[in-house]
Coordinates of C-alpha atoms and ligand atoms in Angstrom, one line a residue:
M1 CA 103.4 64.8 94.5
T2 CA 102.1 67.9 96.5
P3 CA 105.2 69.6 97.6
T4 CA 106.4 71.5 101.3
V5 CA 106.4 74.6 100.7
Y6 CA 109.0 77.3 102.4
F7 CA 108.8 80.5 102.2
V8 CA 112.2 82.6 103.5
I9 CA 111.6 85.8 105.0
P10 CA 115.4 87.9 106.5
C11 CA 113.8 90.3 108.9
Y12 CA 116.0 93.1 110.7
N13 CA 114.0 95.4 112.7
E14 CA 111.0 94.7 111.0
E15 CA 107.9 94.5 114.2
E16 CA 106.2 97.6 111.5
A17 CA 105.5 94.9 108.7
L18 CA 105.6 91.6 110.4
P19 CA 102.0 91.4 111.3
E20 CA 100.7 92.5 108.2
T21 CA 103.9 89.6 105.7
V22 CA 102.5 86.8 108.1
R23 CA 98.5 87.0 107.5
Q24 CA 99.5 87.4 104.6
L25 CA 101.4 84.7 104.2
T26 CA 99.3 82.5 106.2
A27 CA 95.9 83.2 103.3
K28 CA 98.6 82.3 101.7
I29 CA 99.5 78.6 102.1
E30 CA 95.7 77.2 102.9
S31 CA 94.5 78.8 99.2
M32 CA 98.1 77.1 98.0
R33 CA 96.7 73.6 100.4
A34 CA 93.2 74.0 98.9
Q35 CA 95.0 74.0 95.3
G36 CA 96.7 71.7 95.7
L37 CA 100.0 73.4 95.4
A38 CA 101.7 73.4 98.9
N39 CA 101.5 71.0 101.4
E40 CA 100.2 70.4 105.1
N41 CA 103.9 70.8 105.8
S42 CA 104.3 73.6 104.5
R43 CA 105.8 76.7 106.4
M44 CA 107.4 80.0 105.8
L45 CA 110.8 80.5 108.0
L46 CA 111.1 83.6 109.7
V47 CA 115.4 85.0 109.8
D48 CA 116.0 87.4 112.4
D49 CA 118.9 89.0 111.1
G50 CA 119.9 90.3 114.4
S51 CA 117.4 93.1 114.5
K52 CA 117.3 95.6 117.7
D53 CA 113.6 96.1 118.3
R54 CA 110.7 93.6 119.0
T55 CA 111.3 92.0 115.7
W56 CA 112.0 87.6 117.0
Q57 CA 109.7 89.0 120.0
L58 CA 107.0 88.7 117.6
V59 CA 108.1 85.7 115.7
T60 CA 108.1 83.5 119.0
Q61 CA 104.7 84.7 118.9
L62 CA 103.3 85.0 116.2
N63 CA 105.1 80.5 116.7
Q64 CA 102.5 80.0 119.2
D65 CA 100.0 81.2 117.5
N66 CA 100.3 80.3 113.7
P67 CA 100.7 76.6 112.6
Y68 CA 102.5 77.7 109.6
V69 CA 105.0 79.8 111.6
E70 CA 109.1 78.8 112.1
G71 CA 111.2 82.0 113.3
V72 CA 115.7 81.7 113.3
K73 CA 117.4 83.5 115.5
L74 CA 120.8 84.7 114.0
A75 CA 123.5 86.2 116.7
H76 CA 123.8 89.1 115.3
N77 CA 123.2 91.0 112.3
R78 CA 125.0 90.1 109.3
G79 CA 122.8 91.7 106.5
H80 CA 120.5 90.4 103.9
Q81 CA 122.2 88.5 102.1
N82 CA 123.5 86.0 104.8
A83 CA 120.0 85.7 106.5
L84 CA 118.8 84.8 103.7
L85 CA 121.1 82.2 103.1
C86 CA 120.6 80.6 106.8
G87 CA 117.2 80.3 106.2
L88 CA 117.8 78.5 102.8
M89 CA 119.7 75.7 104.2
T90 CA 117.6 76.0 106.9
A91 CA 114.8 75.3 105.5
M92 CA 117.0 72.6 102.7
E93 CA 116.3 69.8 104.4
R94 CA 112.4 70.0 105.3
C95 CA 111.1 71.7 102.3
D96 CA 111.3 70.9 98.6
C97 CA 111.0 74.0 97.2
A98 CA 111.6 77.8 98.9
I99 CA 111.0 80.8 98.0
S100 CA 113.0 83.9 99.5
L101 CA 110.8 86.6 100.2
D102 CA 111.3 90.6 101.4
A103 CA 109.7 90.9 105.6
D104 CA 108.0 94.1 102.8
L105 CA 105.6 92.3 101.1
Q106 CA 107.4 94.7 97.7
D107 CA 107.1 91.6 95.9
D108 CA 104.0 90.2 94.8
V109 CA 102.8 87.3 96.9
D110 CA 100.0 86.6 93.7
A111 CA 103.1 85.8 92.1
L112 CA 103.7 82.7 94.8
D113 CA 100.9 80.1 92.8
E114 CA 103.3 80.7 89.4
F115 CA 106.4 79.8 91.3
V116 CA 105.2 76.7 92.5
K117 CA 103.6 75.6 89.2
K118 CA 106.8 76.9 87.4
Y119 CA 108.6 74.3 90.0
L120 CA 105.8 71.7 89.1
E121 CA 106.6 71.7 85.9
G122 CA 110.3 70.6 86.6
C123 CA 111.7 73.6 87.2
D124 CA 114.9 73.7 89.4
V125 CA 115.2 77.7 89.7
V126 CA 112.9 79.6 89.5
Y127 CA 113.6 83.9 89.5
G128 CA 111.4 86.2 90.3
V129 CA 111.3 89.4 87.2
R130 CA 109.6 92.3 87.7
N131 CA 108.0 93.4 85.3
K132 CA 108.1 98.1 86.0
R133 CA 110.0 99.8 88.5
D134 CA 107.6 102.5 89.1
T135 CA 106.6 102.2 93.0
D136 CA 111.2 103.0 93.4
T137 CA 112.5 106.6 93.2
W138 CA 113.8 107.5 90.1
F139 CA 117.4 107.5 91.9
K140 CA 116.8 103.9 93.2
R141 CA 115.0 102.5 89.3
T142 CA 118.1 104.9 87.4
T143 CA 121.3 102.9 89.9
A144 CA 119.4 99.3 90.1
E145 CA 118.5 99.3 86.1
G146 CA 122.4 100.9 85.5
F147 CA 124.2 98.0 88.2
Y148 CA 122.9 95.3 85.9
K149 CA 123.9 96.8 82.7
V150 CA 127.0 97.2 84.4
M151 CA 127.6 93.8 85.7
K152 CA 126.5 93.0 82.0
L153 CA 129.4 94.6 80.9
L154 CA 131.9 93.5 82.8
G155 CA 130.4 89.5 82.1
V156 CA 128.3 88.4 84.8
D157 CA 125.9 86.5 84.5
V158 CA 122.5 88.4 86.5
V159 CA 119.4 87.9 85.1
F160 CA 118.2 91.3 84.9
N161 CA 115.2 93.0 87.3
H162 CA 115.8 90.1 89.3
A163 CA 116.5 90.5 92.9
D164 CA 116.5 87.8 95.7
Y165 CA 113.0 86.4 95.0
R166 CA 113.0 83.4 93.5
L167 CA 112.3 79.1 94.1
M168 CA 115.0 77.5 94.1
S169 CA 114.4 73.0 94.4
R170 CA 116.1 71.2 97.4
R171 CA 118.6 70.1 94.7
A172 CA 119.4 73.3 93.8
L173 CA 119.8 74.0 97.4
E174 CA 121.8 71.5 97.9
G175 CA 124.2 72.8 95.2
L176 CA 124.7 76.4 96.5
S177 CA 125.1 74.6 99.9
E178 CA 128.2 74.1 98.5
Y179 CA 129.1 77.6 97.2
K180 CA 131.4 78.2 101.0
E181 CA 132.4 82.0 99.7
V182 CA 132.5 84.0 102.2
N183 CA 131.4 87.1 100.6
L184 CA 127.8 86.5 99.3
F185 CA 125.8 87.5 96.5
L186 CA 123.0 85.0 96.2
R187 CA 121.6 86.5 92.9
G188 CA 125.2 85.7 91.0
M189 CA 126.0 82.6 92.7
V190 CA 122.7 81.0 91.5
P191 CA 122.9 81.1 88.0
L192 CA 126.1 79.3 88.4
I193 CA 123.9 76.3 90.1
G194 CA 122.5 75.3 86.7
Y195 CA 120.0 73.2 86.0
R196 CA 116.0 74.3 84.6
S197 CA 115.2 77.7 84.8
D198 CA 112.5 79.9 83.9
Y199 CA 111.2 83.0 84.8
V200 CA 107.6 85.0 86.8
Y201 CA 106.7 88.6 86.2
Y202 CA 105.6 90.2 88.8
D203 CA 104.7 94.3 90.4
R204 CA 107.4 95.7 92.9
H205 CA 104.6 97.1 95.6
Q206 CA 105.0 99.5 97.9
R207 CA 106.1 98.6 101.4
V208 CA 103.6 97.6 103.8
A209 CA 105.3 98.9 106.1
G210 CA 108.4 100.6 107.6
E211 CA 111.3 102.4 106.3
S212 CA 113.8 100.2 103.7
K213 CA 116.8 98.3 105.9
Y214 CA 118.3 99.3 102.6
P215 CA 120.0 102.6 102.6
L216 CA 122.4 104.0 99.6
K217 CA 125.9 102.7 102.0
K218 CA 124.7 98.6 101.6
M219 CA 122.6 99.3 98.0
I220 CA 126.5 100.5 96.6
A221 CA 128.5 97.5 99.0
L222 CA 126.1 95.2 97.6
A223 CA 126.8 96.7 94.0
I224 CA 130.6 96.5 94.8
D225 CA 130.8 92.7 96.3
G226 CA 128.9 91.6 92.6
I227 CA 131.2 92.9 90.5
S228 CA 134.3 92.1 92.8
S229 CA 132.6 88.7 93.7
F230 CA 132.2 87.7 90.0
S231 CA 135.1 89.1 87.9
V232 CA 138.4 90.3 87.7
K233 CA 137.0 92.7 84.5
P234 CA 138.4 95.5 86.8
L235 CA 141.8 94.8 87.4
K236 CA 142.3 94.5 83.4
L237 CA 140.7 97.4 83.1
I238 CA 143.1 99.0 85.1
S239 CA 146.1 97.4 83.4
N240 CA 145.0 99.0 79.8
F241 CA 144.0 101.9 81.8
G242 CA 148.2 102.4 82.6
I243 CA 149.2 100.9 79.0
L244 CA 146.8 103.9 77.8
V245 CA 148.6 106.3 80.0
S246 CA 152.2 105.4 79.6
V247 CA 151.7 104.9 75.0
L248 CA 150.2 108.7 76.0
S249 CA 152.9 109.8 77.9
V250 CA 155.7 109.3 75.6
F251 CA 154.5 111.5 73.1
G252 CA 154.0 114.3 76.3
L253 CA 157.9 113.7 76.6
L254 CA 158.7 113.4 73.3
Y255 CA 157.3 116.8 72.7
A256 CA 158.5 118.3 76.7
L257 CA 162.9 117.3 74.3
V258 CA 161.8 119.4 71.2
S259 CA 160.1 122.4 73.2
Y260 CA 163.4 122.1 75.3
F261 CA 165.9 122.0 72.6
A262 CA 163.9 124.7 70.2
G263 CA 163.9 126.8 73.5
W264 CA 160.8 127.6 73.6
A265 CA 160.6 125.5 77.3
V266 CA 158.7 128.3 78.9
S267 CA 156.8 127.8 82.3
G268 CA 155.2 125.0 81.9
W269 CA 153.8 124.9 85.7
T270 CA 149.8 124.3 84.7
A271 CA 150.3 121.4 82.3
I272 CA 152.6 120.1 85.8
V273 CA 150.2 120.6 88.6
C274 CA 147.3 119.1 86.7
S275 CA 149.1 116.2 85.8
I276 CA 150.0 115.5 88.8
W277 CA 146.9 115.4 90.2
L278 CA 145.6 113.7 88.1
L279 CA 147.4 110.8 87.5
G280 CA 148.0 111.3 91.6
G281 CA 144.1 110.4 92.1
L282 CA 143.8 107.9 89.8
Q283 CA 147.1 105.9 91.0
M284 CA 145.0 105.8 94.2
L285 CA 142.1 105.2 92.5
C286 CA 143.9 102.1 91.3
L287 CA 145.1 101.5 94.3
G288 CA 141.5 101.1 96.2
V289 CA 140.2 98.8 93.3
V290 CA 143.6 95.9 93.6
G291 CA 142.9 97.0 97.1
G292 CA 139.2 96.4 97.3
Y293 CA 140.7 92.3 96.0
I294 CA 143.0 91.8 98.6
G295 CA 140.9 92.6 100.9
K296 CA 137.8 89.6 99.8
I297 CA 140.8 87.4 99.6
Y298 CA 142.1 88.0 103.0
S299 CA 137.8 86.8 104.2
E300 CA 137.6 84.7 101.7
V301 CA 140.9 82.9 103.8
K302 CA 140.1 83.4 107.1
A303 CA 136.8 81.4 105.7
R304 CA 134.5 82.3 109.3
P305 CA 131.5 81.5 109.3
R306 CA 129.0 83.3 107.4
Y307 CA 126.3 83.5 110.2
R308 CA 125.8 81.1 113.9
V309 CA 122.2 80.2 114.8
E310 CA 121.1 81.3 118.0
E311 CA 118.0 79.7 118.1
Y312 CA 115.2 77.7 116.1
L313 CA 111.8 77.5 116.6
R314 CA 110.6 74.9 114.2
K315 CA 106.9 72.8 114.1
E316 CA 106.5 69.9 113.9
E317 CA 105.9 67.9 110.1
T318 CA 102.4 65.4 110.7
K319 CA 103.1 62.5 108.7
Ligands
LIG1 N1 117.4 93.4 105.8 C1 117.8 91.6 106.4 N2 119.4 92.3 107.2 C2 119.4 94.0 106.9 C3 118.4 94.4 106.1 C4 118.2 94.1 104.9 O1 117.3 91.2 106.9 O2 120.9 93.8 107.4 C5 116.1 91.9 105.1 C6 114.6 93.1 105.5 O3 114.6 92.8 106.8 C7 114.0 92.9 103.9 C8 114.5 92.4 103.7 O4 115.8 92.1 103.5 O5 113.0 91.5 104.4 C9 114.8 94.1 101.7 O6 115.0 95.2 103.3 P1 114.8 96.0 102.4 O7 113.2 96.0 101.9 O8 115.4 97.1 103.9 O9 115.7 97.2 101.2 P2 114.2 97.4 99.8 O10 113.5 96.6 99.3 O11 114.4 98.9 100.6 O12 115.6 97.5 98.6
LIG2 MG1 111.5 96.5 100.1

């Protein structure tokens, strides 16, 4: 049977990119329908993540003019991961499979057919993986690839060079809906669901319009969230480091005692000052890491809602 395919697109201040994105995706849905990859109830679901510009007005307009556009408005800006989850959970009720992609079309739309073909072959999750990163700046490329390597080292199961361009079947989405965590890192959560999965390789393009909504600060926050949500290794590293320093300090102590009794304990000022600063700094860093985890426990325990939907503009299904 031809599936109902939903494209889920989080949008934050994307008024410049949206018209072109919707134009290309409309053409895509139409060509997929013609090929029998998607049925007439397939849609694109634009999630407005509390934008400050005219994004929502545009979505409302597009919803009226375009037979495929649906919109969800979040009550305020909750960040990309929450907006995406909201879109996926909204689509879950109505689709056979949902594909998440960015509003700026950096993820190659020509790869979309491939995703659905893999779904039709029986995959529940299809990960979009970038071939190369030559459209990214050197800085973004190095930091991003370094991040995947660190995640692997810390024992987290993430797909290398896969961001959030991904197809999930309805039952995979239902699996995802059972994960109640507040600190979201979807690309770490999806592999935990299990089911059969596969990869689609694609080249990442430049943004169609507008500028990145992921400044360095948000990238670092996402990386830290990813690590601390899926690995307690940093806590173990701290304890191991503490043991190492304690062992070393025993030698230091012995040396100090020997010097004292031998009578060559002259001004050891430099060594003392250096070690105080160094150890003080390291202790604060370690406290910071522990504090980071406590902060997460705090927000998980409160279990506040991850997003709030203010409005949902849907399209009726044709039976
Ligand atoms: N985005 C969002 N909420 C935010 C920040 C970004 O919904 O607070 C959306 C944004 O509109 C885009 C996607 O997340 O569709 C990825 O953002 P962007 O393209 O700016 O990130 P980059 O590709 O530069 O990493
Ligand atoms: Mg982008």
